[in-house]
PDB file of C-alpha atoms in Angstrom:
ATOM      1  CA  MET A  28     -23.859  82.468  18.989  1.00 48.00           C
ATOM      2  CA  LYS A  29     -23.492  79.025  17.409  1.00 51.00           C
ATOM      3  CA  ASP A  30     -22.196  78.831  13.870  1.00 59.00           C
ATOM      4  CA  PRO A  31     -24.913  77.891  11.341  1.00 58.00           C
ATOM      5  CA  PRO A  32     -24.735  74.275  10.141  1.00 59.00           C
ATOM      6  CA  THR A  33     -22.609  73.736   7.082  1.00 62.00           C
ATOM      7  CA  LEU A  34     -23.853  72.048   3.936  1.00 53.00           C
ATOM      8  CA  GLY A  35     -21.682  69.060   4.753  1.00 55.00           C
ATOM      9  CA  SER A  36     -23.160  68.624   8.225  1.00 56.00           C
ATOM     10  CA  ILE A  37     -26.724  68.884   6.847  1.00 48.00           C
ATOM     11  CA  LEU A  38     -25.996  66.206   4.263  1.00 49.00           C
ATOM     12  CA  SER A  39     -24.432  64.001   6.935  1.00 56.00           C
ATOM     13  CA  MET A  40     -27.522  64.269   9.167  1.00 54.00           C
ATOM     14  CA  ARG A  41     -29.820  63.429   6.256  1.00 59.00           C
ATOM     15  CA  LEU A  42     -27.683  60.411   5.378  1.00 52.00           C
ATOM     16  CA  LEU A  43     -27.766  59.213   8.987  1.00 50.00           C
ATOM     17  CA  THR A  44     -31.566  59.607   9.092  1.00 47.00           C
ATOM     18  CA  SER A  45     -31.945  57.581   5.889  1.00 49.00           C
ATOM     19  CA  ILE A  46     -29.762  54.798   7.279  1.00 46.00           C
ATOM     20  CA  LEU A  47     -31.769  54.661  10.519  1.00 40.00           C
ATOM     21  CA  LEU A  48     -35.033  54.436   8.588  1.00 41.00           C
ATOM     22  CA  LEU A  49     -33.662  51.492   6.658  1.00 46.00           C
ATOM     23  CA  VAL A  50     -32.245  49.695   9.685  1.00 43.00           C
ATOM     24  CA  LEU A  51     -34.801  50.356  12.421  1.00 39.00           C
ATOM     25  CA  PRO A  52     -38.089  48.388  12.090  1.00 43.00           C
ATOM     26  CA  LEU A  53     -41.269  50.412  11.799  1.00 51.00           C
ATOM     27  CA  THR A  54     -44.006  49.598  14.311  1.00 58.00           C
ATOM     28  CA  ALA A  55     -47.039  48.233  12.448  1.00 75.00           C
ATOM     29  CA  ALA A  56     -50.427  49.386  13.651  1.00 87.00           C
ATOM     30  CA  GLU A  57     -52.359  46.706  15.569  1.00 95.00           C
ATOM     31  CA  VAL A  58     -55.869  46.072  14.214  1.00 98.00           C
ATOM     32  CA  ASP A  59     -58.776  44.043  15.620  1.00 98.00           C
ATOM     33  CA  VAL A  60     -59.849  41.104  13.465  1.00 98.00           C
ATOM     34  CA  TYR A  61     -63.022  39.009  13.764  1.00 99.00           C
ATOM     35  CA  LEU A  62     -63.540  35.669  12.069  1.00 99.00           C
ATOM     36  CA  LEU A  63     -67.075  34.789  10.932  1.00 99.00           C
ATOM     37  CA  GLY A  64     -68.137  31.331   9.781  1.00 98.00           C
ATOM     38  CA  GLY A  65     -71.147  29.109   9.230  1.00 98.00           C
ATOM     39  CA  GLN A  66     -73.902  28.174   6.828  1.00 98.00           C
ATOM     40  CA  SER A  67     -76.816  30.083   5.287  1.00 98.00           C
ATOM     41  CA  ASN A  68     -77.717  32.285   8.246  1.00 98.00           C
ATOM     42  CA  MET A  69     -74.086  33.366   8.403  1.00 98.00           C
ATOM     43  CA  GLN A  70     -74.191  33.976   4.667  1.00 98.00           C
ATOM     44  CA  GLY A  71     -77.342  36.010   5.218  1.00 98.00           C
ATOM     45  CA  ILE A  72     -80.247  36.489   2.848  1.00 96.00           C
ATOM     46  CA  GLY A  73     -81.648  39.557   4.556  1.00 95.00           C
ATOM     47  CA  LYS A  74     -82.399  42.255   2.004  1.00 97.00           C
ATOM     48  CA  ILE A  75     -80.637  45.583   2.392  1.00 96.00           C
ATOM     49  CA  ALA A  76     -83.636  47.251   0.757  1.00 96.00           C
ATOM     50  CA  GLN A  77     -85.736  46.041   3.712  1.00 96.00           C
ATOM     51  CA  LEU A  78     -83.235  47.033   6.382  1.00 93.00           C
ATOM     52  CA  PRO A  79     -84.822  49.332   8.982  1.00 80.00           C
ATOM     53  CA  ASN A  80     -83.211  52.810   8.992  1.00 86.00           C
ATOM     54  CA  ALA A  81     -80.328  51.696   6.769  1.00 90.00           C
ATOM     55  CA  GLN A  82     -79.236  55.317   6.321  1.00 89.00           C
ATOM     56  CA  ASP A  83     -78.486  55.581  10.052  1.00 92.00           C
ATOM     57  CA  ILE A  84     -76.155  52.565  10.223  1.00 96.00           C
ATOM     58  CA  ASP A  85     -72.561  53.732  10.631  1.00 96.00           C
ATOM     59  CA  LEU A  86     -70.033  51.255   9.225  1.00 98.00           C
ATOM     60  CA  SER A  87     -67.281  53.767   8.536  1.00 97.00           C
ATOM     61  CA  ARG A  88     -64.861  51.785  10.727  1.00 98.00           C
ATOM     62  CA  THR A  89     -65.924  48.292   9.656  1.00 98.00           C
ATOM     63  CA  HIS A  90     -63.691  46.754   6.989  1.00 98.00           C
ATOM     64  CA  PHE A  91     -64.531  43.565   5.121  1.00 98.00           C
ATOM     65  CA  PHE A  92     -62.205  41.093   3.405  1.00 98.00           C
ATOM     66  CA  THR A  93     -63.252  40.656  -0.235  1.00 98.00           C
ATOM     67  CA  GLY A  94     -60.698  38.002  -1.084  1.00 97.00           C
ATOM     68  CA  LYS A  95     -58.377  40.554  -2.635  1.00 95.00           C
ATOM     69  CA  GLY A  96     -58.123  42.993   0.224  1.00 97.00           C
ATOM     70  CA  PHE A  97     -60.203  44.913   2.746  1.00 98.00           C
ATOM     71  CA  GLU A  98     -62.746  47.586   1.954  1.00 98.00           C
ATOM     72  CA  THR A  99     -64.917  49.693   4.218  1.00 98.00           C
ATOM     73  CA  ILE A 100     -68.441  48.281   4.075  1.00 98.00           C
ATOM     74  CA  GLN A 101     -70.873  50.253   1.975  1.00 96.00           C
ATOM     75  CA  LEU A 102     -74.414  48.883   2.123  1.00 96.00           C
ATOM     76  CA  GLY A 103     -75.539  47.674  -1.277  1.00 92.00           C
ATOM     77  CA  LYS A 104     -72.042  47.904  -2.746  1.00 95.00           C
ATOM     78  CA  THR A 105     -69.780  45.721  -0.637  1.00 97.00           C
ATOM     79  CA  LYS A 106     -70.515  42.037  -1.261  1.00 97.00           C
ATOM     80  CA  THR A 107     -70.658  40.534   2.231  1.00 98.00           C
ATOM     81  CA  SER A 108     -73.130  37.784   1.283  1.00 98.00           C
ATOM     82  CA  ALA A 109     -73.708  35.816  -1.926  1.00 97.00           C
ATOM     83  CA  ARG A 110     -75.178  38.979  -3.492  1.00 95.00           C
ATOM     84  CA  PRO A 111     -74.468  42.664  -2.833  1.00 94.00           C
ATOM     85  CA  ALA A 112     -78.170  43.222  -2.125  1.00 96.00           C
ATOM     86  CA  ASP A 113     -78.115  40.690   0.751  1.00 97.00           C
ATOM     87  CA  PHE A 114     -76.390  40.762   4.125  1.00 98.00           C
ATOM     88  CA  GLY A 115     -75.669  38.655   7.180  1.00 98.00           C
ATOM     89  CA  PRO A 116     -74.812  39.342  10.843  1.00 98.00           C
ATOM     90  CA  GLU A 117     -71.688  41.343   9.928  1.00 98.00           C
ATOM     91  CA  ILE A 118     -73.793  44.504   9.501  1.00 98.00           C
ATOM     92  CA  GLY A 119     -75.326  44.579  12.974  1.00 98.00           C
ATOM     93  CA  PHE A 120     -72.031  43.413  14.443  1.00 98.00           C
ATOM     94  CA  GLY A 121     -70.083  46.206  12.766  1.00 98.00           C
ATOM     95  CA  GLN A 122     -72.725  48.768  13.698  1.00 98.00           C
ATOM     96  CA  VAL A 123     -72.449  48.049  17.430  1.00 98.00           C
ATOM     97  CA  MET A 124     -68.663  47.823  17.361  1.00 98.00           C
ATOM     98  CA  ASN A 125     -68.459  51.193  15.604  1.00 98.00           C
ATOM     99  CA  GLN A 126     -70.867  52.704  18.125  1.00 97.00           C
ATOM    100  CA  LYS A 127     -68.463  51.537  20.850  1.00 97.00           C
ATOM    101  CA  GLY A 128     -65.636  53.378  19.104  1.00 96.00           C
ATOM    102  CA  LYS A 129     -63.958  50.262  17.738  1.00 97.00           C
ATOM    103  CA  GLU A 130     -62.429  49.873  14.293  1.00 98.00           C
ATOM    104  CA  ILE A 131     -62.685  46.274  13.116  1.00 98.00           C
ATOM    105  CA  TYR A 132     -61.653  44.014  10.254  1.00 98.00           C
ATOM    106  CA  ILE A 133     -63.986  41.143   9.316  1.00 98.00           C
ATOM    107  CA  ILE A 134     -63.028  37.923   7.530  1.00 99.00           C
ATOM    108  CA  LYS A 135     -66.048  35.794   6.659  1.00 98.00           C
ATOM    109  CA  TYR A 136     -66.586  32.325   5.205  1.00 98.00           C
ATOM    110  CA  PHE A 137     -69.920  30.607   4.602  1.00 98.00           C
ATOM    111  CA  ALA A 138     -71.291  27.484   2.913  1.00 98.00           C
ATOM    112  CA  SER A 139     -75.066  27.199   2.736  1.00 97.00           C
ATOM    113  CA  GLY A 140     -76.710  24.078   4.133  1.00 96.00           C
ATOM    114  CA  MET A 141     -73.481  22.435   5.301  1.00 98.00           C
ATOM    115  CA  PRO A 142     -72.767  20.296   8.411  1.00 98.00           C
ATOM    116  CA  LEU A 143     -70.153  20.222  11.180  1.00 98.00           C
ATOM    117  CA  HIS A 144     -70.225  16.554  12.180  1.00 98.00           C
ATOM    118  CA  PRO A 145     -67.755  14.251  10.323  1.00 98.00           C
ATOM    119  CA  GLY A 146     -70.508  11.735   9.637  1.00 98.00           C
ATOM    120  CA  TRP A 147     -71.987  14.059   7.035  1.00 98.00           C
ATOM    121  CA  ASN A 148     -70.838  14.549   3.451  1.00 98.00           C
ATOM    122  CA  ARG A 149     -72.781  17.579   2.214  1.00 98.00           C
ATOM    123  CA  ASN A 150     -76.413  16.719   2.957  1.00 96.00           C
ATOM    124  CA  LYS A 151     -75.865  12.950   2.930  1.00 98.00           C
ATOM    125  CA  TRP A 152     -75.368  11.076   6.198  1.00 98.00           C
ATOM    126  CA  VAL A 153     -72.578   8.521   5.695  1.00 98.00           C
ATOM    127  CA  GLY A 154     -71.785   7.921   9.347  1.00 98.00           C
ATOM    128  CA  LEU A 155     -68.619   7.340  11.337  1.00 97.00           C
ATOM    129  CA  PRO A 156     -65.671   6.876  11.325  1.00 97.00           C
ATOM    130  CA  ALA A 157     -64.478  10.173   9.910  1.00 98.00           C
ATOM    131  CA  ALA A 158     -62.936   9.994   6.455  1.00 98.00           C
ATOM    132  CA  PRO A 159     -60.956  12.274   4.127  1.00 98.00           C
ATOM    133  CA  LYS A 160     -62.444  14.580   1.510  1.00 97.00           C
ATOM    134  CA  ARG A 161     -65.908  14.880   3.024  1.00 98.00           C
ATOM    135  CA  THR A 162     -67.686  18.190   2.558  1.00 98.00           C
ATOM    136  CA  ASN A 163     -68.279  19.399   6.097  1.00 98.00           C
ATOM    137  CA  PHE A 164     -66.786  21.778   8.668  1.00 98.00           C
ATOM    138  CA  TYR A 165     -65.164  18.988  10.695  1.00 98.00           C
ATOM    139  CA  PRO A 166     -61.822  20.424  11.932  1.00 98.00           C
ATOM    140  CA  GLY A 167     -60.041  17.153  12.670  1.00 98.00           C
ATOM    141  CA  THR A 168     -58.500  16.161  15.974  1.00 96.00           C
ATOM    142  CA  ASN A 169     -55.061  17.652  15.286  1.00 95.00           C
ATOM    143  CA  ALA A 170     -53.171  19.689  12.722  1.00 93.00           C
ATOM    144  CA  GLN A 171     -52.172  16.605  10.699  1.00 95.00           C
ATOM    145  CA  ASP A 172     -55.576  14.887  10.721  1.00 97.00           C
ATOM    146  CA  PRO A 173     -56.312  13.808   7.101  1.00 98.00           C
ATOM    147  CA  ASN A 174     -60.029  13.714   7.876  1.00 98.00           C
ATOM    148  CA  LYS A 175     -60.460  17.474   8.106  1.00 98.00           C
ATOM    149  CA  GLY A 176     -63.550  18.506   6.193  1.00 98.00           C
ATOM    150  CA  ARG A 177     -63.203  20.399   2.944  1.00 98.00           C
ATOM    151  CA  LEU A 178     -65.207  23.308   4.322  1.00 98.00           C
ATOM    152  CA  TYR A 179     -63.008  23.658   7.386  1.00 98.00           C
ATOM    153  CA  LEU A 180     -59.923  23.708   5.178  1.00 98.00           C
ATOM    154  CA  ALA A 181     -61.493  26.313   2.896  1.00 98.00           C
ATOM    155  CA  MET A 182     -62.567  28.439   5.871  1.00 98.00           C
ATOM    156  CA  GLN A 183     -59.112  28.256   7.451  1.00 98.00           C
ATOM    157  CA  LYS A 184     -57.550  29.231   4.120  1.00 98.00           C
ATOM    158  CA  ARG A 185     -59.898  32.218   3.822  1.00 98.00           C
ATOM    159  CA  PHE A 186     -59.083  33.375   7.346  1.00 98.00           C
ATOM    160  CA  ALA A 187     -55.337  32.981   6.808  1.00 98.00           C
ATOM    161  CA  SER A 188     -55.550  34.873   3.515  1.00 98.00           C
ATOM    162  CA  GLY A 189     -57.283  37.805   5.191  1.00 98.00           C
ATOM    163  CA  VAL A 190     -54.732  37.924   7.989  1.00 98.00           C
ATOM    164  CA  GLN A 191     -51.881  37.827   5.478  1.00 98.00           C
ATOM    165  CA  SER A 192     -53.505  40.656   3.509  1.00 98.00           C
ATOM    166  CA  LEU A 193     -53.424  42.838   6.624  1.00 98.00           C
ATOM    167  CA  LYS A 194     -49.788  41.984   7.293  1.00 97.00           C
ATOM    168  CA  ALA A 195     -48.888  42.835   3.703  1.00 97.00           C
ATOM    169  CA  ALA A 196     -50.574  46.217   4.173  1.00 96.00           C
ATOM    170  CA  GLY A 197     -48.320  46.941   7.148  1.00 96.00           C
ATOM    171  CA  HIS A 198     -50.749  46.070   9.957  1.00 97.00           C
ATOM    172  CA  THR A 199     -50.373  43.784  12.945  1.00 98.00           C
ATOM    173  CA  PRO A 200     -53.609  41.762  12.955  1.00 98.00           C
ATOM    174  CA  LYS A 201     -54.972  40.698  16.333  1.00 98.00           C
ATOM    175  CA  ILE A 202     -57.743  38.098  16.146  1.00 98.00           C
ATOM    176  CA  ARG A 203     -60.219  39.139  18.801  1.00 98.00           C
ATOM    177  CA  GLY A 204     -62.985  36.575  18.348  1.00 98.00           C
ATOM    178  CA  PHE A 205     -64.889  34.020  16.310  1.00 99.00           C
ATOM    179  CA  LEU A 206     -68.585  34.229  15.367  1.00 99.00           C
ATOM    180  CA  TRP A 207     -70.338  31.005  14.329  1.00 99.00           C
ATOM    181  CA  MET A 208     -73.849  30.507  12.903  1.00 98.00           C
ATOM    182  CA  GLN A 209     -74.486  26.916  11.866  1.00 98.00           C
ATOM    183  CA  GLY A 210     -76.281  23.746  12.909  1.00 98.00           C
ATOM    184  CA  GLU A 211     -79.485  23.341  10.936  1.00 98.00           C
ATOM    185  CA  GLN A 212     -77.973  20.502   8.875  1.00 98.00           C
ATOM    186  CA  ASP A 213     -76.672  18.720  11.974  1.00 98.00           C
ATOM    187  CA  SER A 214     -80.173  18.718  13.460  1.00 98.00           C
ATOM    188  CA  LYS A 215     -81.267  16.197  10.805  1.00 98.00           C
ATOM    189  CA  ASN A 216     -79.534  13.238  12.434  1.00 98.00           C
ATOM    190  CA  GLN A 217     -79.609  12.031  16.034  1.00 98.00           C
ATOM    191  CA  THR A 218     -75.859  11.427  16.298  1.00 98.00           C
ATOM    192  CA  SER A 219     -74.804  14.810  14.945  1.00 98.00           C
ATOM    193  CA  ALA A 220     -77.473  16.617  16.961  1.00 98.00           C
ATOM    194  CA  THR A 221     -76.694  14.965  20.292  1.00 98.00           C
ATOM    195  CA  THR A 222     -72.906  15.456  19.990  1.00 98.00           C
ATOM    196  CA  TYR A 223     -72.973  19.003  18.650  1.00 99.00           C
ATOM    197  CA  ALA A 224     -71.326  20.598  21.702  1.00 98.00           C
ATOM    198  CA  LYS A 225     -68.392  18.187  21.466  1.00 98.00           C
ATOM    199  CA  HIS A 226     -67.725  19.100  17.848  1.00 98.00           C
ATOM    200  CA  LEU A 227     -68.258  22.808  18.463  1.00 98.00           C
ATOM    201  CA  LYS A 228     -65.570  22.649  21.154  1.00 98.00           C
ATOM    202  CA  LEU A 229     -63.286  20.832  18.758  1.00 98.00           C
ATOM    203  CA  LEU A 230     -63.923  23.490  16.112  1.00 98.00           C
ATOM    204  CA  LYS A 231     -63.045  26.283  18.537  1.00 98.00           C
ATOM    205  CA  ASN A 232     -59.895  24.556  19.767  1.00 98.00           C
ATOM    206  CA  ARG A 233     -58.648  23.575  16.330  1.00 98.00           C
ATOM    207  CA  LEU A 234     -59.238  27.053  14.896  1.00 98.00           C
ATOM    208  CA  SER A 235     -57.498  28.578  17.907  1.00 98.00           C
ATOM    209  CA  GLU A 236     -54.425  26.467  17.215  1.00 97.00           C
ATOM    210  CA  ASP A 237     -54.489  26.799  13.433  1.00 97.00           C
ATOM    211  CA  MET A 238     -54.815  30.584  13.609  1.00 98.00           C
ATOM    212  CA  ASN A 239     -52.332  30.834  16.484  1.00 96.00           C
ATOM    213  CA  VAL A 240     -54.613  32.701  18.883  1.00 96.00           C
ATOM    214  CA  ASP A 241     -55.374  31.703  22.461  1.00 95.00           C
ATOM    215  CA  PRO A 242     -57.823  32.273  23.946  1.00 94.00           C
ATOM    216  CA  LEU A 243     -60.262  32.545  21.040  1.00 98.00           C
ATOM    217  CA  PRO A 244     -63.581  33.952  22.308  1.00 98.00           C
ATOM    218  CA  LEU A 245     -66.503  32.213  20.566  1.00 98.00           C
ATOM    219  CA  VAL A 246     -70.014  33.578  20.142  1.00 99.00           C
ATOM    220  CA  PHE A 247     -72.569  31.458  18.307  1.00 99.00           C
ATOM    221  CA  GLY A 248     -76.291  31.538  17.623  1.00 98.00           C
ATOM    222  CA  GLN A 249     -78.837  28.922  18.644  1.00 98.00           C
ATOM    223  CA  VAL A 250     -80.514  27.645  15.494  1.00 98.00           C
ATOM    224  CA  LEU A 251     -84.127  26.829  14.579  1.00 98.00           C
ATOM    225  CA  PRO A 252     -86.161  29.143  16.820  1.00 97.00           C
ATOM    226  CA  TYR A 253     -89.393  28.314  14.989  1.00 97.00           C
ATOM    227  CA  THR A 254     -91.757  25.863  16.664  1.00 95.00           C
ATOM    228  CA  PRO A 255     -93.171  23.361  15.906  1.00 94.00           C
ATOM    229  CA  ALA A 256     -90.075  22.103  14.087  1.00 92.00           C
ATOM    230  CA  LEU A 257     -90.287  21.648  10.350  1.00 97.00           C
ATOM    231  CA  ASP A 258     -90.353  17.964   9.423  1.00 97.00           C
ATOM    232  CA  ARG A 259     -86.784  17.837   8.068  1.00 97.00           C
ATOM    233  CA  PHE A 260     -85.277  19.061  11.334  1.00 98.00           C
ATOM    234  CA  THR A 261     -85.922  15.780  13.111  1.00 98.00           C
ATOM    235  CA  HIS A 262     -83.705  16.479  16.129  1.00 98.00           C
ATOM    236  CA  ARG A 263     -84.286  20.189  16.645  1.00 98.00           C
ATOM    237  CA  THR A 264     -84.809  19.769  20.393  1.00 98.00           C
ATOM    238  CA  GLU A 265     -81.567  17.862  20.913  1.00 98.00           C
ATOM    239  CA  ILE A 266     -79.343  20.244  19.004  1.00 98.00           C
ATOM    240  CA  ARG A 267     -80.808  23.268  20.766  1.00 98.00           C
ATOM    241  CA  GLN A 268     -80.168  21.562  24.096  1.00 98.00           C
ATOM    242  CA  GLN A 269     -76.578  20.869  23.066  1.00 99.00           C
ATOM    243  CA  MET A 270     -76.093  24.489  22.038  1.00 99.00           C
ATOM    244  CA  ALA A 271     -77.437  25.786  25.346  1.00 98.00           C
ATOM    245  CA  ALA A 272     -75.155  23.365  27.214  1.00 98.00           C
ATOM    246  CA  ALA A 273     -72.107  24.586  25.248  1.00 99.00           C
ATOM    247  CA  ASP A 274     -72.390  28.081  26.744  1.00 98.00           C
ATOM    248  CA  SER A 275     -69.596  28.651  29.263  1.00 98.00           C
ATOM    249  CA  LYS A 276     -72.109  29.620  31.933  1.00 98.00           C
ATOM    250  CA  SER A 277     -74.453  26.657  31.434  1.00 98.00           C
ATOM    251  CA  GLY A 278     -73.095  24.630  34.359  1.00 98.00           C
ATOM    252  CA  LYS A 279     -73.254  21.549  32.125  1.00 98.00           C
ATOM    253  CA  SER A 280     -70.415  19.134  31.403  1.00 98.00           C
ATOM    254  CA  GLU A 281     -70.539  20.250  27.746  1.00 98.00           C
ATOM    255  CA  SER A 282     -69.770  23.886  28.565  1.00 98.00           C
ATOM    256  CA  ILE A 283     -66.941  25.454  26.579  1.00 98.00           C
ATOM    257  CA  PRO A 284     -64.692  28.145  28.148  1.00 98.00           C
ATOM    258  CA  THR A 285     -64.897  31.693  26.716  1.00 98.00           C
ATOM    259  CA  THR A 286     -68.015  30.750  24.749  1.00 98.00           C
ATOM    260  CA  THR A 287     -71.422  32.407  24.640  1.00 98.00           C
ATOM    261  CA  MET A 288     -74.595  31.225  22.953  1.00 99.00           C
ATOM    262  CA  VAL A 289     -76.988  33.864  21.628  1.00 98.00           C
ATOM    263  CA  SER A 290     -80.658  32.916  21.751  1.00 98.00           C
ATOM    264  CA  THR A 291     -82.285  33.853  18.461  1.00 98.00           C
ATOM    265  CA  ASP A 292     -85.856  33.177  19.575  1.00 98.00           C
ATOM    266  CA  PRO A 293     -86.953  36.853  19.402  1.00 96.00           C
ATOM    267  CA  PHE A 294     -85.486  37.466  15.923  1.00 98.00           C
ATOM    268  CA  PRO A 295     -88.031  37.550  13.070  1.00 97.00           C
ATOM    269  CA  LEU A 296     -87.778  34.983  10.282  1.00 98.00           C
ATOM    270  CA  LEU A 297     -88.627  34.808   6.610  1.00 98.00           C
ATOM    271  CA  LYS A 298     -91.627  32.782   5.471  1.00 97.00           C
ATOM    272  CA  ASP A 299     -89.430  29.672   5.229  1.00 97.00           C
ATOM    273  CA  LYS A 300     -89.261  29.657   9.071  1.00 97.00           C
ATOM    274  CA  VAL A 301     -85.506  29.009   8.958  1.00 98.00           C
ATOM    275  CA  HIS A 302     -83.716  32.141   7.749  1.00 98.00           C
ATOM    276  CA  TYR A 303     -83.773  35.542   9.408  1.00 98.00           C
ATOM    277  CA  ASN A 304     -85.254  38.483   7.563  1.00 98.00           C
ATOM    278  CA  ALA A 305     -83.560  41.868   7.360  1.00 98.00           C
ATOM    279  CA  GLU A 306     -84.577  42.902  10.865  1.00 97.00           C
ATOM    280  CA  GLY A 307     -83.677  39.472  12.238  1.00 98.00           C
ATOM    281  CA  GLN A 308     -80.228  39.555  10.672  1.00 98.00           C
ATOM    282  CA  LEU A 309     -79.566  43.013  12.056  1.00 98.00           C
ATOM    283  CA  LEU A 310     -80.624  41.899  15.537  1.00 98.00           C
ATOM    284  CA  LEU A 311     -78.486  38.761  15.266  1.00 98.00           C
ATOM    285  CA  GLY A 312     -75.377  40.782  14.461  1.00 98.00           C
ATOM    286  CA  GLN A 313     -76.071  43.265  17.230  1.00 98.00           C
ATOM    287  CA  ALA A 314     -76.527  40.434  19.749  1.00 98.00           C
ATOM    288  CA  PHE A 315     -73.268  38.865  18.578  1.00 98.00           C
ATOM    289  CA  ALA A 316     -71.465  42.143  19.218  1.00 98.00           C
ATOM    290  CA  ASP A 317     -72.924  42.605  22.692  1.00 98.00           C
ATOM    291  CA  ALA A 318     -72.009  39.022  23.636  1.00 98.00           C
ATOM    292  CA  MET A 319     -68.489  39.355  22.253  1.00 98.00           C
ATOM    293  CA  LEU A 320     -67.842  42.595  24.118  1.00 98.00           C
ATOM    294  CA  GLU A 321     -69.039  40.954  27.308  1.00 98.00           C
ATOM    295  CA  LEU A 322     -66.690  37.989  26.767  1.00 97.00           C
ATOM    296  CA  GLN A 323     -63.762  40.356  26.301  1.00 95.00           C
ATOM    297  CA  LYS A 324     -64.208  42.073  29.662  1.00 91.00           C
TER     298      LYS A 324
END
C-alpha cells in the first residue's frame, strides 16, 4: 500500500496548482455577435402591447447591449428602441436564432431619418464633394478619411464599445453578421438614390475593416414597400432598384458579395405608410434571421 500524502506534499500540490492558474491563460468562451444599424425602421416603433403572441416569444438566449453592458431581452423592460414599449427587428431576429438553438449578443445603433450618401447633412442635400462633420452614415473611403459621417463614427463607437464590454466580461466575441435597415432619406434625391448600392458596398467594406472581421455577412431590408410612393420619396423606384441590384445573387454589376436583400413588401405598415407595425417588425426580424442563416451556410 502507498503511504498517505503528507501535509507538506498536499501544500506543495496546492501551491503548484495556484501558480499554474496564474500563469496559464484561461480560454474565454466564444460568443456570436450581431451588429444592427440604420434609421427609424431599425429603431423600430412597433408596439410591444400589439405584438402577436408576445408571451410565446423566447428570447432567453438573446442578449442586448444597453451601453453599459449586456442584458437578456425582456419584452417591455429592455430598452431596445427609443422607448421600452417599442421594438425593432431585433425581437424577431432573436426569436428565430433562439429557435435554432443559438445564443446571440446584439449591438444596435440607430438614428431616425438619417442618410447614407455623403451629399446629405441630416435632411438637407448639400451635394458633393464629401466634407467633414456632416451628419450621415457615410463611412469614408479609408480608415483615415476625414469625411466620415458623424453617424458612422457614432455607430462604429457603439459597436466597438459592445465588443469591448464582452471582452471585459471574459468572452471572445465573434462578429457573425451585420443587419442594415435604412434608405428612406436617400430616396429623396436622384444622386443618392441612384448610387445607393455603391455606398452600401462601401459601408459594408469599411465596417468590415474597422471592426476587423472578414467576411462580414450583410442582410438589409428593401425600403418603401408602399405604392404609390408618398410625394417626399421622389426617387423610390430608383433606390429600390439599387437595393435589389446590391443582392449578391442579382447578377447585376452592383451586386455585393455575401449580401442579401430582404423584400419587405408583405410586411404590414402603420398608417404613415413608411414604418412597420408590430407584426411587420416581427416579420422583418424573422426574415433577417432566415437570410443571415442562409448566408452563413
